[in-house]
Amino acid sequence: NKKQRARAIKAAAMEQRHVARSAMRLWRDGAAESLRLRTARRAAEQLENVQATLTRQHLAQVAQLQHENEALRKSLAQQEAMRETMQEHMKQAFMRGVCALNIEAMAVMKHPDQVTSEIETEALAPQPMPAPPKP
């Protein structure tokens, strides 16, 4: 009987250790799963925060580049208008020069008496002043 009792005590102790180990294993697995879920949730939140930050930065950069683009377009249009105005003034100046050169050439080919009267008349006539270029 003593042997059976010792075996029964030993078996009960083994059963108790087995139950304790099983309970500990279940607790450990549950705790590990809970930790994995919390870690995954925290990582997802951080990812969303980083994504939101990057989206805001990207939108701000797009707005800044659009503003710079618009400013450059306005500057280009203004420079184009200035260039066209300057070309028009140069064209008018060259035309006046060509007209004056033609008058001088005709004056040289005419009779000397007619030349002096035309030159005097031309010298007394008012000359149009070119308009200054607008900045």
Coordinates of N, CA and C in Angstrom, one line a residue:
N1 N 0.8 -1.2 0.0 CA 0.0 0.0 0.0 C 0.8 1.3 0.0
K2 N 1.9 1.2 0.7 CA 2.8 2.4 0.8 C 3.2 2.7 -0.6
K3 N 3.6 1.7 -1.4 CA 4.1 1.9 -2.7 C 3.0 2.6 -3.6
Q4 N 1.8 2.0 -3.5 CA 0.7 2.6 -4.2 C 0.4 4.0 -3.8
R5 N 0.4 4.2 -2.5 CA 0.2 5.6 -2.0 C 1.3 6.5 -2.5
A6 N 2.5 6.1 -2.5 CA 3.6 6.9 -2.9 C 3.5 7.2 -4.4
R7 N 3.0 6.2 -5.2 CA 2.8 6.4 -6.6 C 1.6 7.3 -6.8
A8 N 0.6 7.2 -6.0 CA -0.5 8.1 -6.2 C -0.2 9.5 -5.9
I9 N 0.7 9.7 -4.8 CA 1.1 11.0 -4.5 C 2.0 11.6 -5.6
K10 N 2.9 10.7 -6.1 CA 3.8 11.1 -7.2 C 2.9 11.5 -8.4
A11 N 1.9 10.6 -8.7 CA 1.1 10.9 -9.9 C 0.3 12.2 -9.7
A12 N -0.2 12.4 -8.5 CA -0.9 13.6 -8.3 C 0.0 14.9 -8.4
A13 N 1.2 14.7 -7.9 CA 2.1 15.8 -8.0 C 2.5 16.1 -9.5
M14 N 2.6 15.0 -10.2 CA 2.9 15.1 -11.7 C 1.7 15.8 -12.4
E15 N 0.6 15.3 -12.0 CA -0.6 15.9 -12.6 C -0.8 17.4 -12.3
Q16 N -0.5 17.7 -11.1 CA -0.5 19.1 -10.6 C 0.5 20.0 -11.4
R17 N 1.7 19.4 -11.6 CA 2.7 20.2 -12.3 C 2.3 20.3 -13.8
H18 N 1.7 19.2 -14.3 CA 1.2 19.3 -15.7 C 0.1 20.3 -15.9
V19 N -0.8 20.4 -15.0 CA -1.9 21.4 -15.0 C -1.3 22.8 -14.9
A20 N -0.3 22.9 -13.9 CA 0.3 24.2 -13.7 C 1.1 24.7 -15.0
R21 N 1.8 23.7 -15.6 CA 2.5 24.0 -16.8 C 1.6 24.4 -17.9
S22 N 0.5 23.7 -18.1 CA -0.5 24.0 -19.1 C -1.1 25.4 -18.9
A23 N -1.4 25.7 -17.6 CA -2.0 27.0 -17.3 C -1.0 28.1 -17.6
M24 N 0.3 27.8 -17.2 CA 1.3 28.8 -17.4 C 1.5 29.0 -18.9
R25 N 1.5 27.9 -19.7 CA 1.7 28.0 -21.2 C 0.5 28.8 -21.8
L26 N -0.7 28.6 -21.4 CA -1.8 29.3 -21.9 C -1.7 30.8 -21.5
W27 N -1.3 31.1 -20.3 CA -1.2 32.5 -19.8 C -0.1 33.2 -20.7
R28 N 1.1 32.5 -20.8 CA 2.2 33.1 -21.6 C 1.8 33.3 -23.0
D29 N 1.1 32.3 -23.7 CA 0.7 32.5 -25.1 C -0.3 33.7 -25.2
G30 N -1.3 33.8 -24.2 CA -2.2 34.9 -24.2 C -1.6 36.2 -24.0
A31 N -0.6 36.3 -23.1 CA 0.1 37.5 -22.9 C 0.9 37.9 -24.1
A32 N 1.6 36.9 -24.8 CA 2.4 37.2 -26.0 C 1.5 37.7 -27.1
E33 N 0.3 37.1 -27.3 CA -0.7 37.5 -28.3 C -1.1 38.9 -28.0
S34 N -1.4 39.2 -26.7 CA -1.9 40.6 -26.4 C -0.8 41.6 -26.7
L35 N 0.5 41.2 -26.3 CA 1.6 42.1 -26.6 C 1.8 42.3 -28.1
R36 N 1.6 41.2 -28.9 CA 1.7 41.4 -30.4 C 0.6 42.3 -30.9
L37 N -0.6 42.2 -30.4 CA -1.7 43.0 -30.8 C -1.4 44.5 -30.5
R38 N -1.0 44.7 -29.2 CA -0.7 46.1 -28.8 C 0.5 46.7 -29.7
T39 N 1.5 45.9 -29.9 CA 2.6 46.4 -30.7 C 2.2 46.7 -32.1
A40 N 1.4 45.8 -32.7 CA 0.9 46.0 -34.1 C 0.0 47.3 -34.1
R41 N -0.9 47.5 -33.1 CA -1.7 48.6 -33.1 C -0.9 49.9 -33.0
R42 N 0.1 49.9 -32.1 CA 1.0 51.1 -31.9 C 1.7 51.4 -33.2
A43 N 2.2 50.3 -33.9 CA 3.0 50.5 -35.2 C 2.0 51.1 -36.2
A44 N 0.8 50.6 -36.3 CA -0.2 51.1 -37.3 C -0.5 52.6 -37.0
E45 N -0.6 53.0 -35.7 CA -0.9 54.4 -35.4 C 0.3 55.2 -35.8
Q46 N 1.5 54.8 -35.5 CA 2.7 55.5 -35.9 C 2.8 55.7 -37.4
L47 N 2.5 54.6 -38.1 CA 2.5 54.6 -39.6 C 1.4 55.7 -40.1
E48 N 0.3 55.7 -39.5 CA -0.8 56.7 -39.9 C -0.3 58.1 -39.6
N49 N 0.4 58.3 -38.4 CA 0.9 59.6 -38.1 C 1.9 60.1 -39.1
V50 N 2.9 59.2 -39.4 CA 3.9 59.5 -40.4 C 3.3 59.8 -41.8
Q51 N 2.3 59.0 -42.1 CA 1.7 59.2 -43.4 C 0.9 60.5 -43.5
A52 N 0.2 60.9 -42.4 CA -0.4 62.2 -42.3 C 0.5 63.3 -42.4
T53 N 1.7 63.2 -41.7 CA 2.7 64.2 -41.7 C 3.3 64.4 -43.1
L54 N 3.6 63.3 -43.8 CA 4.1 63.3 -45.1 C 3.1 63.9 -46.1
T55 N 1.8 63.6 -45.9 CA 0.8 64.1 -46.8 C 0.7 65.6 -46.6
R56 N 0.7 66.1 -45.4 CA 0.7 67.6 -45.1 C 1.9 68.3 -45.8
Q57 N 3.1 67.7 -45.6 CA 4.3 68.3 -46.1 C 4.2 68.3 -47.7
H58 N 3.7 67.2 -48.2 CA 3.6 67.1 -49.7 C 2.6 68.2 -50.2
L59 N 1.5 68.3 -49.6 CA 0.5 69.3 -50.0 C 1.0 70.7 -49.9
A60 N 1.8 71.0 -48.8 CA 2.4 72.3 -48.6 C 3.4 72.6 -49.7
Q61 N 4.2 71.6 -50.0 CA 5.2 71.7 -51.1 C 4.5 72.0 -52.4
V62 N 3.5 71.3 -52.7 CA 2.7 71.4 -54.0 C 2.2 72.9 -54.1
A63 N 1.6 73.3 -52.9 CA 1.1 74.7 -52.9 C 2.2 75.7 -53.1
Q64 N 3.3 75.5 -52.5 CA 4.4 76.4 -52.7 C 4.9 76.4 -54.1
L65 N 5.1 75.3 -54.7 CA 5.5 75.2 -56.1 C 4.5 75.8 -57.1
Q66 N 3.2 75.6 -56.8 CA 2.2 76.3 -57.6 C 2.3 77.8 -57.5
H67 N 2.5 78.3 -56.3 CA 2.7 79.7 -56.1 C 3.9 80.2 -56.9
E68 N 5.0 79.5 -56.8 CA 6.3 79.9 -57.5 C 6.0 79.9 -59.0
N69 N 5.3 78.9 -59.4 CA 5.0 78.7 -60.9 C 4.2 79.9 -61.4
E70 N 3.2 80.3 -60.6 CA 2.3 81.4 -61.0 C 3.2 82.7 -61.0
A71 N 4.0 82.9 -60.0 CA 4.9 84.1 -60.0 C 5.8 84.2 -61.2
L72 N 6.4 83.0 -61.5 CA 7.3 83.0 -62.7 C 6.5 83.2 -64.0
R73 N 5.3 82.7 -64.1 CA 4.5 83.0 -65.3 C 4.2 84.5 -65.4
K74 N 3.8 85.1 -64.3 CA 3.6 86.6 -64.3 C 4.8 87.3 -64.7
S75 N 6.0 87.0 -64.1 CA 7.2 87.6 -64.5 C 7.6 87.4 -65.9
L76 N 7.4 86.2 -66.4 CA 7.6 86.0 -67.9 C 6.7 86.8 -68.8
A77 N 5.5 86.9 -68.4 CA 4.5 87.7 -69.2 C 4.9 89.2 -69.2
Q78 N 5.4 89.7 -68.0 CA 5.8 91.1 -67.9 C 7.1 91.3 -68.7
Q79 N 8.0 90.4 -68.7 CA 9.2 90.5 -69.5 C 8.9 90.5 -70.9
E80 N 8.0 89.6 -71.3 CA 7.6 89.5 -72.7 C 7.0 90.9 -73.2
A81 N 6.1 91.5 -72.4 CA 5.5 92.7 -72.7 C 6.6 93.8 -72.9
M82 N 7.5 93.8 -71.9 CA 8.6 94.8 -72.0 C 9.5 94.6 -73.2
R83 N 9.7 93.4 -73.6 CA 10.5 93.1 -74.8 C 9.8 93.6 -76.1
E84 N 8.5 93.3 -76.1 CA 7.7 93.8 -77.3 C 7.7 95.3 -77.4
T85 N 7.6 96.0 -76.2 CA 7.6 97.4 -76.2 C 8.9 97.9 -76.7
M86 N 10.0 97.3 -76.2 CA 11.3 97.8 -76.6 C 11.6 97.5 -78.1
Q87 N 11.1 96.4 -78.6 CA 11.2 96.1 -80.0 C 10.5 97.2 -80.8
E88 N 9.3 97.5 -80.4 CA 8.5 98.5 -81.1 C 9.2 99.9 -81.1
H89 N 9.8 100.3 -80.0 CA 10.5 101.6 -79.9 C 11.8 101.5 -80.8
M90 N 12.5 100.4 -80.8 CA 13.6 100.3 -81.7 C 13.2 100.3 -83.2
K91 N 12.1 99.7 -83.5 CA 11.6 99.7 -84.9 C 11.3 101.2 -85.3
Q92 N 10.7 101.9 -84.4 CA 10.3 103.3 -84.7 C 11.6 104.1 -84.9
A93 N 12.6 103.9 -84.0 CA 13.8 104.7 -84.1 C 14.6 104.4 -85.4
F94 N 14.6 103.1 -85.8 CA 15.3 102.7 -87.0 C 14.5 103.3 -88.2
M95 N 13.2 103.3 -88.2 CA 12.4 103.9 -89.3 C 12.7 105.4 -89.4
R96 N 12.8 106.1 -88.2 CA 13.1 107.5 -88.3 C 14.5 107.7 -88.9
G97 N 15.4 106.8 -88.5 CA 16.8 106.9 -89.1 C 16.8 106.7 -90.6
V98 N 16.0 105.7 -91.0 CA 16.0 105.4 -92.5 C 15.3 106.6 -93.2
C99 N 14.3 107.2 -92.6 CA 13.6 108.3 -93.3 C 14.6 109.5 -93.4
A100 N 15.3 109.7 -92.3 CA 16.3 110.8 -92.3 C 17.4 110.6 -93.3
L101 N 17.8 109.4 -93.4 CA 18.9 109.0 -94.4 C 18.3 109.2 -95.8
N102 N 17.1 108.8 -96.0 CA 16.5 109.0 -97.4 C 16.4 110.5 -97.7
I103 N 16.0 111.3 -96.7 CA 15.9 112.8 -97.0 C 17.2 113.3 -97.3
E104 N 18.2 112.9 -96.5 CA 19.6 113.4 -96.8 C 20.1 113.0 -98.2
A105 N 19.8 111.7 -98.6 CA 20.2 111.3 -99.9 C 19.5 112.1 -101.0
M106 N 18.3 112.3 -100.8 CA 17.5 113.1 -101.8 C 18.0 114.5 -101.8
A107 N 18.4 115.0 -100.7 CA 18.9 116.4 -100.6 C 20.2 116.5 -101.4
V108 N 21.1 115.5 -101.3 CA 22.3 115.5 -102.0 C 22.1 115.5 -103.5
M109 N 21.1 114.8 -103.9 CA 20.9 114.6 -105.4 C 20.2 115.8 -106.0
K110 N 19.6 116.7 -105.2 CA 18.9 117.8 -105.7 C 19.8 119.0 -106.0
H111 N 19.3 120.0 -106.5 CA 20.0 121.2 -106.8 C 20.5 121.9 -105.5
P112 N 21.6 122.5 -105.4 CA 22.1 123.0 -104.1 C 21.2 124.1 -103.6
D113 N 20.5 124.9 -104.4 CA 19.6 125.9 -103.8 C 18.5 125.3 -103.1
Q114 N 18.0 124.2 -103.6 CA 16.8 123.5 -103.0 C 17.2 122.8 -101.7
V115 N 18.5 122.3 -101.7 CA 19.0 121.5 -100.5 C 18.9 122.4 -99.3
T116 N 19.5 123.6 -99.4 CA 19.6 124.4 -98.2 C 18.2 124.8 -97.6
S117 N 17.3 125.1 -98.5 CA 15.9 125.4 -98.0 C 15.2 124.2 -97.4
E118 N 15.4 123.0 -98.0 CA 14.8 121.9 -97.4 C 15.4 121.5 -96.0
I119 N 16.7 121.6 -95.9 CA 17.4 121.3 -94.7 C 17.0 122.3 -93.6
E120 N 16.9 123.6 -94.0 CA 16.4 124.6 -93.0 C 15.0 124.3 -92.6
T121 N 14.1 123.9 -93.5 CA 12.8 123.6 -93.2 C 12.7 122.4 -92.3
E122 N 13.5 121.4 -92.6 CA 13.5 120.2 -91.8 C 14.1 120.5 -90.4
A123 N 15.1 121.3 -90.3 CA 15.7 121.6 -89.0 C 14.7 122.4 -88.1
L124 N 13.8 123.2 -88.8 CA 12.9 124.0 -88.0 C 11.6 123.2 -87.6
A125 N 11.4 122.1 -88.3 CA 10.2 121.3 -88.0 C 10.4 120.5 -86.7
P126 N 9.3 120.4 -85.9 CA 9.5 119.7 -84.6 C 9.7 118.2 -84.9
Q127 N 10.6 117.6 -84.1 CA 10.9 116.2 -84.2 C 10.1 115.4 -83.1
P128 N 9.4 114.4 -83.4 CA 8.7 113.6 -82.4 C 9.8 113.0 -81.5
M129 N 9.5 113.0 -80.2 CA 10.4 112.4 -79.2 C 9.9 111.0 -78.9
P130 N 10.8 110.1 -78.9 CA 10.4 108.7 -78.6 C 9.9 108.6 -77.1
A131 N 8.9 107.8 -76.9 CA 8.4 107.6 -75.6 C 9.4 106.7 -74.8
P132 N 9.7 107.0 -73.6 CA 10.7 106.2 -72.8 C 10.1 104.8 -72.6
P133 N 10.9 103.8 -72.6 CA 10.4 102.4 -72.3 C 9.9 102.3 -70.9
K134 N 8.8 101.6 -70.7 CA 8.2 101.4 -69.4 C 8.8 100.2 -68.7
P135 N 9.1 100.4 -67.5 CA 9.8 99.2 -66.7 C 8.9 98.1 -66.4

